[in-house]
Amino acid sequence: MHFVKKVPTTEQEKAAKEKEHAKRSAQFLHARDRIIAKRDAGEYDDELLSLTQAILEKNADIYTFWNIRRTAIEQRIEANELIQKNPEIGEDEKLKSGQKLENLLAGELFLSYECIKSNPKSYSAWYQRAWVLQRQAAPDFAKELALCEKALQMDCRNFHCWDHRRIVARLANRTEEQELEFSNKLIDENFSNYSAWHYRSIALKNIHRDAQTGETRIDDSLIGSELQKVKNAFYMDAEDQSAWTYTRWLLEVGSGKEFLRPESAAPIELISASFHGNNTTLVFSRAVTVPFLLTFVDTKDTTRWRAFSSTSPHPTSSRVWQYLSDSPLRVVISSPNAENVEWSDLKEIYVNRRRLETIYDVVETPEPGYIQELLQDCHQLIELEPKNKWPLYMKTLVLMEYQPIKAHDEIITNLRTLSDSLDSKRSELYKSLLSRQKLNHSIREQFERLLGNEHDQLVVRYAELTSLEGVEYLAGLVGNADFQGNLLKEIHRIVLPNLHSLTISENPIESLSPSPSLSHLTFLSIAGTQISTVQSVMPFFQTTPSLDRLLFAETPLVEKTEELRAQLPGVRLIPHWL
């Protein structure tokens, strides 16, 4: 126990404790060996039940003994069923047999109750209760729900109890509306009850889930009323994360996707399809496998496909796929729900403009009525508690979702404040979000040009990019990329497999790792980086057989020009600015 003063013990007291411990250990080992011997001999009798009970009362987490008890009880259940079905046995005997079994099951509930009292988070004891309830003739669900409520009053975050509550509610045929009201009761008693908020979200999901699609859609009026509920928690304790987390969930349900993950919106859609002379490139809104993408093309060949990913050199599921062939595939470009299938022979690049506009926030999402009120509440709380991260974090999320263009500068300022002062422990998260916002901003400025047929260049310079996550959706459109002056530390995560020219000058890069998605590069600029040795770049160059020009001015690698020339005899090396 913390803050409890340790009292010195004498050698005699230590010896007595050790003797008592040895005695108890010997008793446990004797009982354990006896239990195992009886189990191995198939003797699931009353002695076995008594032995396991004696040990479980002291340690409820020995799940093997609970398993043994269930086997013993199952045997008695089967024996009782035979008696009940036997026409030669009288009703009195049948009644006695049934009552004996019910008494055994009731005793098992009492045992698990005693175990839970001493260890409220014993998974095995809670599991045993649910198992018994499902075998009783007339389980007392009201009593069981009351037990759950009592346990949750002692520890509102006991997830073992919450799981048991869900099982009991299902067995008792309680409606989701009743469970919603139960969560209401607990939240009214303690608005910091994170588990009750979570339980509430599950109930709302189940109530508003579409039976056919499985999607959850909650209308604006309900979201507005739920936000009024959490608003009280905001103003009572704005530091408490429970209500803020629930608010984020509400807004995600309202938008139909997870915040900060544009690809999470359903369904899977084809983003672009393009032919590049030796391959057909398909880009999807979410990662797909070969069997799935074959439904979009006019071939059943599975051998010529290759996938590209920022996390794996040989992915089997990816957003970006290439089919290696000197002739283009025919591709389905109609929506999955369209009555007639529309094909494209890819004489021109196919682009799903509407989906790309969503991914890069080219068009702002219409704001529901409750959004302005939430923004006003966040603004007021920021003024009241300027050092509290939660209202600023929530306001920033809302602006990113609904006002990414209009409030771009404010979003960047907020993310810097969160990263530098209010929540520095999660600094990398905010830097990543800032990077994506900057990337989206740059892509928006070049959006029309990128979707045209005359240019394939993407330029994002001096934008504080720490990651290029999200650029892969342009894999079929970009052949020339310039990311000079950012904060990138690696390039093997760039998923632009049709890239022929790449500038990553003035980034804090120290080495180049192999990158299958950059194998078609003919020009690479690493000028102004921190690369200093030939060994740190050769693994990458071994995967770029088409490279013919390398600019590495203002790097420590300049001093190793001759060594590099020996390794790359077919590449024009440019160690100085022309």
XYZ file of C-alpha atoms in Angstrom, residues 124-539:
416
model
C -12.826 -16.098 -14.726
C -15.400 -15.446 -11.975
C -17.468 -13.091 -14.155
C -17.343 -15.593 -17.018
C -18.545 -18.351 -14.696
C -21.577 -16.270 -13.671
C -22.628 -15.717 -17.277
C -22.138 -19.398 -18.008
C -24.332 -20.424 -15.071
C -27.097 -17.921 -15.888
C -27.440 -19.449 -19.328
C -28.049 -22.874 -17.780
C -30.501 -21.996 -15.033
C -34.176 -22.789 -15.608
C -35.327 -19.397 -14.351
C -32.383 -17.025 -13.815
C -33.075 -13.922 -11.747
C -31.987 -11.275 -14.224
C -33.268 -8.398 -12.108
C -31.031 -9.505 -9.254
C -28.100 -9.907 -11.645
C -28.567 -6.437 -13.130
C -28.686 -5.025 -9.602
C -25.391 -6.797 -8.844
C -23.834 -5.202 -11.932
C -25.074 -1.784 -10.898
C -23.652 -2.222 -7.417
C -20.287 -3.338 -8.798
C -20.197 -0.351 -11.164
C -20.890 2.005 -8.272
C -17.743 0.631 -6.645
C -15.697 0.924 -9.867
C -17.403 2.549 -12.831
C -14.628 1.432 -15.201
C -14.689 -2.274 -14.379
C -14.867 -3.526 -17.962
C -15.403 -7.126 -16.776
C -18.624 -5.983 -15.156
C -19.635 -3.948 -18.215
C -19.150 -7.000 -20.431
C -21.216 -9.082 -18.019
C -23.912 -6.412 -18.025
C -24.165 -6.637 -21.836
C -24.573 -10.416 -21.640
C -27.255 -10.196 -18.952
C -29.106 -7.443 -20.810
C -29.180 -9.644 -23.908
C -30.352 -12.704 -21.978
C -33.052 -10.627 -20.270
C -34.237 -9.280 -23.644
C -33.727 -5.711 -22.524
C -34.109 -3.180 -25.324
C -31.352 -0.827 -26.420
C -33.582 2.017 -25.304
C -33.597 0.585 -21.769
C -29.808 0.317 -21.808
C -29.610 3.880 -23.097
C -31.649 4.991 -20.106
C -29.335 3.022 -17.817
C -26.333 4.893 -19.201
C -28.284 8.110 -18.667
C -28.694 7.261 -15.002
C -24.981 6.598 -14.479
C -23.927 9.729 -16.363
C -26.302 11.866 -14.305
C -24.668 10.431 -11.180
C -21.134 10.980 -12.513
C -20.516 12.757 -15.817
C -16.863 11.623 -15.658
C -17.967 8.020 -16.131
C -16.144 7.332 -19.388
C -17.452 3.761 -19.554
C -21.062 4.940 -19.294
C -20.521 7.339 -22.203
C -19.015 4.491 -24.204
C -21.920 2.193 -23.291
C -24.264 4.939 -24.441
C -22.514 5.179 -27.816
C -22.924 1.417 -28.334
C -26.636 1.616 -27.543
C -27.113 4.513 -29.972
C -25.195 2.631 -32.663
C -27.423 -0.417 -32.248
C -30.621 1.642 -32.250
C -29.696 3.577 -35.389
C -27.909 0.872 -37.378
C -29.263 0.225 -40.861
C -30.277 -3.436 -41.019
C -29.284 -3.762 -44.677
C -26.012 -1.827 -44.886
C -24.876 -2.121 -41.258
C -24.037 1.589 -41.232
C -24.922 3.833 -38.300
C -26.515 7.165 -39.124
C -27.750 9.484 -36.391
C -29.771 12.475 -37.516
C -28.822 16.051 -36.727
C -31.592 16.586 -34.183
C -30.429 13.658 -32.048
C -26.774 14.720 -32.278
C -27.831 18.215 -31.250
C -29.704 16.903 -28.194
C -26.755 14.663 -27.225
C -24.402 17.642 -27.487
C -26.648 19.542 -25.088
C -26.141 16.687 -22.653
C -22.347 16.782 -22.868
C -22.376 20.583 -22.745
C -23.243 20.412 -19.046
C -20.151 18.256 -18.485
C -17.971 20.737 -20.392
C -18.847 23.601 -18.103
C -18.705 21.562 -14.887
C -15.216 20.204 -15.560
C -13.677 21.109 -18.913
C -10.538 19.112 -18.037
C -12.430 15.822 -17.953
C -11.876 13.907 -21.196
C -14.965 11.663 -21.038
C -17.448 14.137 -22.518
C -14.924 15.395 -25.084
C -14.264 11.864 -26.317
C -17.999 11.208 -26.597
C -18.419 14.486 -28.501
C -15.821 13.442 -31.034
C -17.673 10.157 -31.546
C -20.943 12.051 -32.099
C -19.384 14.267 -34.732
C -17.790 11.303 -36.492
C -21.168 9.577 -36.656
C -22.659 12.789 -38.018
C -20.005 13.115 -40.723
C -20.100 9.441 -41.687
C -16.338 8.985 -41.262
C -13.597 9.021 -38.682
C -12.049 12.456 -38.170
C -8.593 12.812 -39.672
C -9.082 9.674 -41.806
C -10.715 10.644 -45.104
C -10.296 7.100 -46.403
C -12.578 5.724 -43.690
C -15.731 6.893 -45.462
C -17.617 3.986 -47.034
C -17.922 2.498 -49.558
C -14.628 1.610 -51.249
C -14.380 3.622 -54.449
C -12.027 3.797 -57.407
C -10.168 7.120 -57.156
C -8.292 7.036 -60.444
C -7.325 4.724 -63.285
C -4.527 5.566 -65.710
C -2.237 3.962 -68.282
C 1.487 4.804 -68.200
C 2.964 2.942 -71.142
C 3.985 -0.183 -69.278
C 1.374 -0.388 -66.534
C -2.214 0.393 -65.616
C -2.391 2.134 -62.233
C -5.498 1.847 -60.059
C -5.933 3.919 -56.903
C -8.707 3.152 -54.409
C -10.133 5.080 -51.479
C -9.185 2.228 -49.136
C -6.829 -0.726 -49.228
C -8.102 -3.612 -51.364
C -6.864 -7.070 -52.328
C -6.417 -8.613 -55.788
C -9.728 -10.546 -55.730
C -11.562 -7.288 -55.032
C -9.829 -5.167 -57.657
C -10.431 -7.868 -60.295
C -14.102 -6.858 -60.143
C -13.057 -3.492 -61.656
C -11.080 -4.742 -64.660
C -11.473 -6.944 -67.751
C -8.837 -9.503 -66.793
C -8.744 -12.456 -64.419
C -4.941 -12.569 -64.449
C -3.554 -12.413 -60.905
C 0.163 -12.722 -61.725
C 0.971 -9.265 -63.084
C -0.317 -7.183 -60.197
C 1.929 -5.418 -57.717
C 0.906 -3.309 -54.763
C 2.601 -0.328 -53.120
C 2.440 0.680 -49.482
C 4.226 3.055 -47.121
C 4.377 0.367 -44.425
C 5.320 -2.832 -46.263
C 7.636 -3.675 -49.201
C 5.374 -6.534 -50.321
C 1.792 -5.716 -49.325
C -1.124 -7.983 -50.221
C -3.645 -5.227 -49.549
C -3.163 -1.665 -50.737
C -4.794 1.479 -52.094
C -2.359 1.646 -55.010
C -2.017 -1.177 -57.560
C -0.275 -1.550 -60.902
C -0.977 -4.106 -63.605
C 2.198 -4.647 -65.652
C 1.345 -4.694 -69.365
C 2.152 -2.741 -72.522
C -1.560 -2.287 -73.217
C -4.149 -0.682 -70.936
C -6.837 -2.590 -69.086
C -10.489 -1.779 -69.467
C -11.785 -0.496 -66.137
C -15.239 -0.198 -64.559
C -15.786 3.467 -63.670
C -19.473 3.403 -62.717
C -20.513 3.422 -59.055
C -21.239 0.063 -57.363
C -24.954 0.896 -57.147
C -25.329 1.954 -60.791
C -27.900 0.043 -62.842
C -25.632 -0.110 -65.910
C -21.913 -0.893 -65.799
C -19.777 1.775 -67.470
C -16.335 0.858 -68.796
C -13.333 3.002 -69.748
C -10.541 1.974 -72.135
C -8.277 4.582 -70.446
C -7.526 6.613 -73.541
C -7.773 9.404 -71.014
C -7.095 9.287 -67.275
C -10.185 8.476 -65.225
C -10.490 10.555 -62.043
C -13.182 10.321 -59.372
C -13.260 14.072 -58.845
C -15.949 14.062 -56.162
C -13.998 11.628 -53.981
C -10.701 13.480 -54.394
C -12.437 16.720 -53.424
C -13.502 15.036 -50.187
C -10.043 13.624 -49.448
C -8.254 16.949 -49.899
C -11.039 19.180 -48.545
C -11.409 20.978 -51.859
C -15.070 21.629 -51.070
C -16.116 22.326 -47.479
C -18.743 20.111 -45.879
C -22.073 21.859 -45.118
C -22.314 22.626 -41.403
C -25.207 21.185 -39.383
C -26.880 23.669 -37.053
C -25.247 22.288 -33.931
C -21.692 22.918 -35.184
C -21.782 26.693 -34.716
C -23.089 26.282 -31.164
C -20.319 23.789 -30.384
C -17.696 26.169 -31.787
C -19.083 28.986 -29.642
C -18.940 26.773 -26.536
C -15.342 25.811 -27.313
C -14.415 29.463 -27.861
C -15.950 30.462 -24.538
C -14.207 27.635 -22.691
C -10.876 28.583 -24.284
C -11.295 32.097 -22.889
C -12.271 30.750 -19.458
C -9.515 28.121 -19.320
C -6.740 29.083 -21.773
C -4.422 26.327 -20.513
C -6.955 23.530 -21.062
C -6.163 21.559 -24.218
C -9.592 19.923 -24.710
C -11.715 22.849 -25.971
C -8.939 23.969 -28.330
C -8.441 20.400 -29.539
C -12.165 19.930 -30.174
C -12.497 23.302 -31.883
C -9.573 22.421 -34.151
C -11.080 19.056 -35.079
C -14.370 20.725 -35.957
C -12.640 23.382 -38.060
C -10.618 20.712 -39.860
C -13.812 18.839 -40.686
C -16.122 21.716 -41.610
C -13.970 24.800 -42.338
C -10.602 23.494 -43.616
C -10.328 26.249 -46.242
C -11.839 29.230 -44.470
C -10.109 28.507 -41.154
C -6.816 27.084 -42.508
C -4.587 29.664 -40.789
C -6.415 29.260 -37.466
C -6.121 25.469 -37.694
C -2.349 25.725 -38.206
C -2.007 28.163 -35.284
C -4.077 25.909 -33.010
C -2.066 22.800 -33.886
C 1.165 24.645 -33.115
C -0.221 25.808 -29.763
C -1.296 22.273 -28.855
C 2.060 20.844 -29.931
C 4.305 23.446 -28.309
C 2.545 24.215 -25.036
C -0.872 22.747 -24.200
C -0.216 19.095 -25.021
C 3.471 18.683 -25.745
C 3.414 14.968 -24.863
C 1.434 14.385 -28.053
C 3.517 16.826 -30.067
C 4.195 14.337 -32.864
C 0.468 13.793 -33.365
C -0.171 17.503 -33.845
C 2.830 17.859 -36.146
C 1.437 15.038 -38.248
C -1.975 16.718 -38.399
C -0.339 20.022 -39.277
C 1.637 18.326 -42.035
C -1.506 16.832 -43.565
C -3.301 20.173 -43.428
C -0.384 21.850 -45.202
C -0.294 19.090 -47.812
C -4.032 19.392 -48.431
C -3.692 23.173 -48.714
C -0.967 22.882 -51.360
C -2.876 20.243 -53.308
C -6.000 22.407 -53.288
C -4.015 25.227 -54.887
C -2.851 22.853 -57.666
C -5.999 20.747 -57.866
C -7.305 21.804 -61.274
C -3.852 21.583 -62.849
C -3.265 18.109 -61.406
C -6.556 16.846 -62.810
C -5.736 18.236 -66.253
C -3.854 16.312 -68.930
C -1.038 18.802 -69.562
C 0.924 18.635 -66.275
C 1.913 15.884 -63.861
C 3.927 17.998 -61.408
C 3.167 18.389 -57.691
C 5.077 21.112 -55.839
C 4.912 21.383 -52.033
C 7.890 23.462 -50.881
C 8.770 24.759 -47.408
C 5.456 23.584 -45.954
C 6.723 21.890 -42.752
C 5.733 18.468 -44.048
C 6.795 15.690 -41.681
C 4.985 13.017 -43.661
C 3.566 12.497 -47.137
C 0.656 10.398 -45.946
C -2.264 11.119 -48.251
C -0.215 11.867 -51.366
C -0.732 8.268 -52.545
C -4.227 9.158 -53.798
C -2.414 11.042 -56.586
C -0.353 7.997 -57.599
C -1.933 7.899 -61.056
C -1.617 11.645 -61.649
C 1.859 12.713 -60.472
C 5.088 11.974 -62.336
C 7.166 14.911 -61.100
C 7.255 15.857 -57.405
C 9.110 18.624 -55.590
C 9.122 18.502 -51.770
C 12.076 20.819 -51.180
C 12.595 22.457 -47.783
C 10.322 20.325 -45.634
C 10.913 18.188 -42.535
C 10.921 14.768 -44.195
C 13.371 12.248 -42.727
C 12.759 9.344 -45.117
C 11.568 8.793 -48.673
C 10.746 5.069 -48.787
C 7.223 5.906 -47.546
C 6.464 7.968 -50.664
C 3.852 5.990 -52.618
C 4.027 7.498 -56.119
C 5.041 4.558 -58.329
C 4.855 6.535 -61.601
C 7.277 9.198 -60.385
C 10.166 9.892 -62.774
C 11.487 13.087 -61.133
C 11.786 13.701 -57.392
C 13.239 16.678 -55.521
C 13.702 16.263 -51.763
C 16.410 18.876 -51.311
C 16.836 20.618 -47.936
C 15.110 17.938 -45.893
C 16.750 16.412 -42.758
C 17.377 13.099 -44.546
C 20.442 11.087 -43.490
C 19.972 7.935 -45.587
C 17.922 6.459 -48.428
C 16.163 3.137 -47.830
C 15.013 0.877 -50.683
C 11.665 1.957 -52.118
C 9.844 -0.231 -54.671
C 7.412 2.603 -55.408
C 10.238 4.875 -56.661
C 11.854 2.379 -59.031
C 11.051 4.456 -62.169
C 12.981 7.559 -61.077
C 15.207 9.100 -63.718
C 16.097 12.259 -61.757
C 16.644 12.678 -58.016
C 17.732 15.760 -56.085
C 18.984 15.288 -52.521
C 20.855 18.624 -52.403
C 21.156 20.209 -48.979
C 20.327 17.009 -47.086
C 22.449 15.425 -44.342
C 23.474 12.334 -46.319
C 27.182 11.725 -45.756
C 28.159 8.198 -46.852
C 27.842 6.107 -49.994
C 26.738 3.130 -47.918
C 23.706 5.065 -46.676
C 22.328 5.544 -50.203
C 23.348 2.484 -52.218
C 20.503 0.214 -50.976
